């Protein structure tokens, strides 16, 4: 049996290695049009910033190591230019010599990946404008910085790669600006959770220009002039990071079915519409695990799993890909941002009637040194109580909490199941009530009616008259630092003795710093017969979101 794999890196290389482990005698060929296979794609920004040292550290396998360990024929600088599925042959071009030849196959695996989108604007082809996809792109950026010593850079696009590049360019000594067309960074986050990221990014000395897009890039005698929808800024270099598209031009006349985006359509066995042709990685349309709808979610983890699944099916082992929930994590200086499943927008688009909760928990026991706080947002379906998605922004311990919630989603858990999870505890690592447990406790209180919530976006519409009572249960020192207009102040520890100050027969809307003390206040008030609502996330979260929403639109006039 002869298997031909077009493209290496995550999907193709993992498929080839698994094939060899299952079949010692089969012929396996990988065609890679570039110089490198199985490289650390996700590590490329960190080489530019200096965290990863040495180009060799980016290369996980070489053609020689693949041959020695797996007896796989890896042909670099070999570009597949056409596929004849009737004859089961691929036409291959040597990109150095220009010569072509035909290679036959019994099974064909497509792993062409995705390429960075370059906007169709003036100046996008400048030698000072870069994209990041592979090692040559990385070396080009690194070389430009070392050779030209630029002082400033603009990153166009505030997704994962854009934010990682901004961090690493800053670490390389440049003044960095991120320009993002949306109103917030990192699309899988909701705006409210992204506001904490915005504050932190700006505190690290990175300028943010949101709700603004690039219309042209022009070269002056000194630098680049980046013209925006609103304004103009100057920089010495530009990184384009506005997203990726499936690299499937090869398949134009192949008969392989593509969707409107150009992604390869596959079934759960990762098989295309043509027998014996499979596809994996960033070029395929996958099933969203939560919604069951087709989705484009280019991530390394699913690509590796897909490669393994294809190898199994080629070797007669039934294996299915159950979908992608988009679990991802981002390091941003010392901050960690993690997401899984749906955010509010995607949950609404999918038609879910959902509820949500915000918690603010310490990474480990607060009495043990160096505990840091994390903001956790979780969505769940009101009918089934199944977890739909989660977002966490914090520092220490964010990744492991998100891994637990991502696992719970994969196993079909209800949000209330999080309360009963028995997670590892010792003061340096967690609390007896882990942040994941806390989500379950809060959600359980909401679902059983012990806790009624209102949210940051409800505050401005609350009546400021005698029809309701608005109550702030923080300390006097906290109130002096900032308050919400219209809220009377009674500290939690004085509430019982001052209960007579609260009018009977009216709803009471309560807040504290994080939502915990106000929840206790609500339980006290409920015991006295009041109808009480708690501000989810507390004042700290409300203040973060409202302040970010009130930031005036950035009008740049540097050029």
Coordinates of C-alpha atoms in Angstrom, one line a residue, residues 79-469:
X79 CA 5.1 21.1 -4.7
X80 CA 2.0 19.2 -5.7
X81 CA 0.4 21.1 -8.6
X82 CA -2.4 18.9 -9.7
X83 CA -4.3 15.7 -8.8
X84 CA -5.8 13.2 -11.2
X85 CA -8.1 11.1 -8.9
X86 CA -9.2 8.9 -11.8
X87 CA -5.7 7.7 -12.4
X88 CA -4.6 8.2 -8.8
X89 CA -1.6 10.3 -9.6
X90 CA -0.3 13.6 -8.4
X91 CA 1.8 15.9 -10.6
X92 CA 4.8 17.2 -8.6
X93 CA 7.0 20.2 -9.3
X94 CA 10.5 20.6 -8.0
X95 CA 10.4 24.2 -6.9
X96 CA 14.2 24.7 -7.3
X97 CA 14.7 23.2 -10.8
X98 CA 11.1 23.6 -12.2
X99 CA 11.0 20.0 -13.3
X100 CA 7.8 18.0 -12.9
X101 CA 6.9 14.3 -12.6
X102 CA 4.0 12.2 -11.7
X103 CA 3.6 10.2 -8.4
X104 CA 1.0 7.5 -8.0
X105 CA -0.8 6.6 -4.8
X106 CA -3.2 4.1 -3.3
X107 CA -4.3 6.6 -0.6
X108 CA -3.8 10.4 -0.8
X109 CA -3.8 12.6 2.3
X110 CA -4.2 16.4 1.9
X111 CA -2.6 18.5 4.5
X112 CA -1.9 21.8 2.8
X113 CA -2.7 24.0 5.8
X114 CA -3.8 27.7 5.6
X115 CA -2.1 30.8 4.5
X116 CA -2.2 34.3 6.0
X117 CA -4.7 36.7 4.5
X118 CA -3.1 39.8 2.9
X119 CA -5.6 42.6 2.5
X120 CA -6.0 44.0 -1.0
X121 CA -4.7 47.4 -0.2
X122 CA -2.0 49.7 -1.5
X123 CA 1.4 48.9 0.0
X124 CA 0.6 45.5 1.3
X125 CA 3.4 44.1 -0.9
X126 CA 6.0 46.4 0.6
X127 CA 9.3 44.7 1.8
X128 CA 8.6 46.2 5.2
X129 CA 5.2 44.4 5.5
X130 CA 5.4 40.8 6.8
X131 CA 3.2 37.8 7.5
X132 CA 4.0 34.8 9.7
X133 CA 3.2 31.3 8.6
X134 CA 6.5 29.3 8.5
X135 CA 10.2 29.3 9.4
X136 CA 11.2 31.3 6.3
X137 CA 8.7 34.0 7.3
X138 CA 10.1 34.0 10.8
X139 CA 13.7 34.3 9.6
X140 CA 12.7 37.1 7.3
X141 CA 11.2 39.1 10.2
X142 CA 14.0 38.3 12.6
X143 CA 16.6 39.2 9.9
X144 CA 14.9 42.5 9.2
X145 CA 14.9 43.5 12.9
X146 CA 18.6 42.6 13.3
X147 CA 19.6 44.2 10.0
X148 CA 17.5 47.4 9.9
X149 CA 17.1 48.0 13.6
X150 CA 13.5 49.3 13.4
X151 CA 12.2 51.3 16.3
X152 CA 8.5 50.7 15.8
X153 CA 6.0 48.2 14.4
X154 CA 2.3 48.0 13.7
X155 CA 0.5 44.7 14.1
X156 CA -2.6 44.6 12.0
X157 CA -5.1 42.2 13.6
X158 CA -5.6 41.4 17.3
X159 CA -6.1 37.6 17.1
X160 CA -3.9 35.1 18.8
X161 CA -1.0 35.4 16.4
X162 CA -1.3 39.2 16.3
X163 CA -1.2 39.5 20.1
X164 CA 1.7 37.1 20.4
X165 CA 3.6 39.0 17.7
X166 CA 2.9 42.3 19.5
X167 CA 4.3 40.8 22.8
X168 CA 7.4 39.5 21.1
X169 CA 8.1 42.6 19.1
X170 CA 7.9 44.5 22.3
X171 CA 10.4 42.1 23.9
X172 CA 12.6 42.6 20.9
X173 CA 12.8 46.3 21.8
X174 CA 10.2 47.9 19.4
X175 CA 7.4 50.3 20.1
X176 CA 4.3 48.4 19.1
X177 CA 0.8 49.3 18.1
X178 CA -2.0 46.9 17.5
X179 CA -4.7 47.9 15.0
X180 CA -7.9 45.8 15.2
X181 CA -11.1 46.3 13.2
X182 CA -13.3 44.8 15.9
X183 CA -14.0 46.4 19.3
X184 CA -11.8 43.9 21.2
X185 CA -8.8 41.7 21.0
X186 CA -9.0 37.9 20.6
X187 CA -12.2 37.0 18.9
X188 CA -13.1 33.9 21.0
X189 CA -13.4 36.2 24.0
X190 CA -16.5 38.3 24.6
X191 CA -16.0 42.0 24.8
X192 CA -16.5 42.1 28.6
X193 CA -13.7 39.5 29.2
X194 CA -11.4 41.2 26.7
X195 CA -11.5 44.5 28.6
X196 CA -9.1 43.0 31.2
X197 CA -6.8 42.0 28.4
X198 CA -6.9 45.5 27.0
X199 CA -5.9 47.1 30.3
X200 CA -3.1 44.7 30.7
X201 CA -1.8 45.2 27.1
X202 CA -1.8 48.9 27.5
X203 CA 0.0 48.6 30.9
X204 CA 2.8 46.7 29.1
X205 CA 3.3 49.7 26.8
X206 CA 1.5 48.5 23.7
X207 CA -0.8 51.0 22.0
X208 CA -4.3 49.7 21.1
X209 CA -6.3 51.1 18.2
X210 CA -9.7 49.3 18.1
X211 CA -12.6 49.7 15.8
X212 CA -10.3 50.9 13.0
X213 CA -8.9 49.2 9.9
X214 CA -6.0 49.8 7.6
X215 CA -6.8 51.2 4.2
X216 CA -3.3 51.8 2.7
X217 CA 0.4 51.6 3.5
X218 CA 2.6 54.1 2.0
X219 CA 6.4 54.4 2.1
X220 CA 8.0 57.8 3.0
X221 CA 11.7 58.7 3.2
X222 CA 11.7 57.8 6.9
X223 CA 9.2 55.0 7.4
X224 CA 5.8 53.6 6.6
X225 CA 2.6 55.6 6.8
X226 CA -0.3 53.3 7.8
X227 CA -3.5 55.0 6.7
X228 CA -6.6 53.9 8.7
X229 CA -10.3 54.3 8.3
X230 CA -9.9 57.0 10.9
X231 CA -6.4 58.6 11.0
X232 CA -2.9 57.7 10.1
X233 CA 0.1 56.3 12.1
X234 CA 3.7 55.8 11.3
X235 CA 5.9 52.8 11.9
X236 CA 9.1 51.1 10.6
X237 CA 7.5 47.8 9.9
X238 CA 4.1 46.1 9.7
X239 CA 3.0 42.6 10.6
X240 CA -0.2 41.5 8.8
X241 CA -2.2 39.2 11.1
X242 CA -5.8 39.5 9.9
X243 CA -6.6 35.8 9.7
X244 CA -6.0 32.8 7.5
X245 CA -7.6 31.0 4.6
X246 CA -7.4 27.3 3.6
X247 CA -4.5 26.8 1.1
X248 CA -6.6 24.7 -1.4
X249 CA -5.9 26.3 -4.8
X250 CA -4.3 23.0 -5.7
X251 CA -7.7 21.3 -5.6
X252 CA -9.4 23.7 -8.1
X253 CA -9.9 21.0 -10.8
X254 CA -9.4 17.9 -8.7
X255 CA -13.0 17.1 -8.0
X256 CA -12.5 17.3 -4.2
X257 CA -15.5 19.2 -2.7
X258 CA -14.8 22.5 -1.0
X259 CA -17.2 24.8 0.9
X260 CA -17.7 28.5 0.3
X261 CA -14.6 29.4 2.3
X262 CA -12.4 27.0 0.3
X263 CA -12.2 24.5 3.1
X264 CA -12.1 20.8 2.2
X265 CA -15.3 19.0 3.1
X266 CA -14.7 15.7 4.9
X267 CA -16.8 13.2 6.8
X268 CA -16.2 12.0 10.4
X269 CA -13.5 9.7 9.0
X270 CA -11.7 12.7 7.5
X271 CA -12.5 11.3 4.1
X272 CA -13.3 13.7 1.2
X273 CA -16.0 13.0 -1.4
X274 CA -13.5 11.0 -3.4
X275 CA -12.6 7.5 -2.3
X276 CA -9.1 7.1 -1.0
X277 CA -8.5 10.8 -0.6
X278 CA -8.4 12.2 3.0
X279 CA -7.8 15.7 4.4
X280 CA -6.5 17.0 7.7
X281 CA -5.5 20.2 9.4
X282 CA -6.2 23.9 8.8
X283 CA -7.5 23.3 5.3
X284 CA -10.5 21.3 6.3
X285 CA -14.0 22.2 7.4
X286 CA -14.7 20.5 10.8
X287 CA -17.7 20.0 12.9
X288 CA -18.1 22.3 15.9
X289 CA -18.4 19.9 18.8
X290 CA -20.9 22.1 20.7
X291 CA -23.2 23.1 17.9
X292 CA -22.6 20.2 15.4
X293 CA -22.5 22.9 12.6
X294 CA -19.6 23.1 10.1
X295 CA -16.8 25.3 11.3
X296 CA -13.3 26.6 10.4
X297 CA -11.2 26.3 13.5
X298 CA -7.5 26.0 12.6
X299 CA -5.6 24.6 15.6
X300 CA -2.6 22.3 16.0
X301 CA -4.2 20.0 18.5
X302 CA -7.1 18.9 16.3
X303 CA -4.8 18.7 13.3
X304 CA -2.6 16.1 15.0
X305 CA -5.6 14.1 16.1
X306 CA -7.0 14.2 12.6
X307 CA -3.7 12.9 11.2
X308 CA -3.9 9.9 13.6
X309 CA -7.6 9.2 12.6
X310 CA -6.7 9.2 8.9
X311 CA -3.9 6.7 9.5
X312 CA -6.2 4.5 11.5
X313 CA -8.8 4.4 8.7
X314 CA -6.3 3.8 6.0
X315 CA -5.1 0.8 8.0
X316 CA -8.6 -0.6 8.5
X317 CA -9.1 0.7 12.1
X318 CA -12.5 2.5 12.3
X319 CA -11.8 5.9 13.7
X320 CA -13.9 9.1 13.8
X321 CA -13.2 12.8 14.5
X322 CA -16.0 14.0 16.8
X323 CA -15.4 17.7 16.2
X324 CA -13.5 20.7 17.5
X325 CA -14.6 22.9 20.4
X326 CA -11.8 25.4 19.8
X327 CA -9.9 25.0 23.1
X328 CA -7.0 27.5 23.1
X329 CA -4.7 29.3 25.4
X330 CA -2.5 32.4 24.9
X331 CA 0.5 33.7 26.9
X332 CA 0.6 37.5 26.9
X333 CA 3.7 38.6 28.9
X334 CA 2.7 37.2 32.4
X335 CA -1.1 37.0 31.6
X336 CA -2.8 33.9 30.4
X337 CA -6.0 33.9 28.3
X338 CA -7.9 30.7 27.6
X339 CA -11.1 29.8 25.9
X340 CA -13.2 26.8 24.9
X341 CA -16.5 26.2 23.3
X342 CA -18.9 29.1 22.5
X343 CA -18.9 32.7 23.5
X344 CA -22.0 34.8 23.7
X345 CA -22.1 35.7 20.1
X346 CA -21.7 32.2 18.8
X347 CA -24.2 30.8 21.3
X348 CA -26.8 33.3 20.2
X349 CA -26.0 32.6 16.5
X350 CA -26.5 28.9 17.2
X351 CA -29.9 29.6 18.7
X352 CA -29.1 28.6 22.3
X353 CA -31.1 30.0 25.2
X354 CA -28.3 30.3 27.7
X355 CA -27.4 31.6 31.1
X356 CA -24.0 32.7 32.3
X357 CA -22.0 33.4 35.4
X358 CA -18.8 35.3 36.3
X359 CA -16.5 34.3 39.1
X360 CA -13.3 35.8 40.5
X361 CA -11.1 33.3 42.2
X362 CA -7.6 32.9 43.5
X363 CA -5.1 30.6 41.7
X364 CA -4.3 28.9 45.0
X365 CA -5.0 29.4 48.7
X366 CA -4.9 33.1 49.4
X367 CA -2.9 32.6 52.6
X368 CA -0.1 30.9 50.6
X369 CA 2.3 33.5 48.9
X370 CA 1.9 34.7 45.4
X371 CA -1.8 33.8 44.7
X372 CA -3.2 35.7 41.8
X373 CA -6.8 36.2 40.7
X374 CA -8.5 34.9 37.6
X375 CA -11.8 36.0 36.0
X376 CA -13.9 33.1 34.8
X377 CA -17.0 33.3 32.6
X378 CA -19.0 30.2 31.8
X379 CA -22.1 29.8 29.6
X380 CA -24.6 26.9 29.8
X381 CA -27.8 25.9 28.1
X382 CA -30.8 26.7 30.2
X383 CA -32.8 23.6 29.2
X384 CA -30.1 21.0 29.6
X385 CA -27.6 22.8 31.9
X386 CA -24.8 21.5 29.6
X387 CA -21.8 23.7 29.5
X388 CA -21.5 25.6 26.2
X389 CA -18.3 27.5 26.6
X390 CA -15.9 29.2 29.0
X391 CA -13.4 32.0 29.1
X392 CA -10.7 32.7 31.7
X393 CA -8.3 35.7 32.0
X394 CA -5.7 35.6 34.7
X395 CA -2.2 34.6 35.5
X396 CA -1.2 31.5 37.4
X397 CA -3.3 28.3 36.9
X398 CA -5.6 29.5 34.2
X399 CA -4.6 26.8 31.7
X400 CA -5.3 23.8 34.1
X401 CA -8.8 25.2 35.0
X402 CA -9.7 25.7 31.4
X403 CA -8.4 22.1 30.6
X404 CA -10.8 20.8 33.3
X405 CA -13.8 22.7 31.8
X406 CA -12.9 21.8 28.2
X407 CA -12.8 18.1 29.3
X408 CA -16.2 18.5 31.0
X409 CA -17.7 19.9 27.8
X410 CA -16.2 17.0 25.8
X411 CA -17.8 14.5 28.2
X412 CA -21.2 16.3 28.0
X413 CA -21.2 17.5 31.6
X414 CA -23.7 19.9 33.1
X415 CA -22.4 23.1 34.7
X416 CA -23.6 21.8 38.0
X417 CA -21.3 18.8 37.7
X418 CA -18.4 21.2 38.2
X419 CA -19.4 21.5 41.8
X420 CA -18.8 17.9 42.5
X421 CA -15.4 17.5 40.8
X422 CA -12.7 16.2 43.1
X423 CA -9.6 18.2 42.0
X424 CA -6.1 18.1 43.5
X425 CA -5.7 20.4 46.4
X426 CA -2.7 21.7 48.4
X427 CA -2.2 25.4 49.3
X428 CA 0.5 26.1 46.7
X429 CA -1.6 24.7 43.9
X430 CA -5.3 25.4 44.6
X431 CA -8.0 26.1 47.2
X432 CA -10.2 23.5 48.9
X433 CA -12.9 25.1 46.7
X434 CA -11.2 25.2 43.4
X435 CA -12.1 28.0 40.9
X436 CA -13.8 25.2 38.8
X437 CA -15.8 24.1 41.8
X438 CA -16.8 27.7 42.4
X439 CA -18.3 28.0 38.9
X440 CA -20.4 24.9 39.7
X441 CA -21.5 26.3 43.1
X442 CA -22.6 29.6 41.6
X443 CA -24.4 28.0 38.7
X444 CA -26.2 25.6 41.0
X445 CA -27.4 28.5 43.1
X446 CA -28.6 30.3 39.9
X447 CA -30.4 27.2 38.6
X448 CA -32.1 26.4 41.9
X449 CA -33.2 29.9 42.4
X450 CA -31.0 30.7 45.4
X451 CA -29.2 33.4 43.4
X452 CA -30.8 35.9 41.0
X453 CA -28.3 37.8 38.9
X454 CA -28.0 41.0 37.0
X455 CA -25.1 41.9 34.7
X456 CA -22.9 44.9 33.9
X457 CA -25.0 45.7 30.8
X458 CA -28.2 45.9 33.0
X459 CA -26.9 48.6 35.4
X460 CA -27.5 51.7 33.3
X461 CA -31.2 50.6 32.8
X462 CA -31.9 50.1 36.5
X463 CA -34.4 52.7 37.8
X464 CA -32.9 55.4 39.9
X465 CA -36.2 56.1 41.7
X466 CA -38.1 54.7 44.6
X467 CA -39.3 51.6 42.8
X468 CA -36.1 49.7 43.6
X469 CA -33.3 49.8 46.1

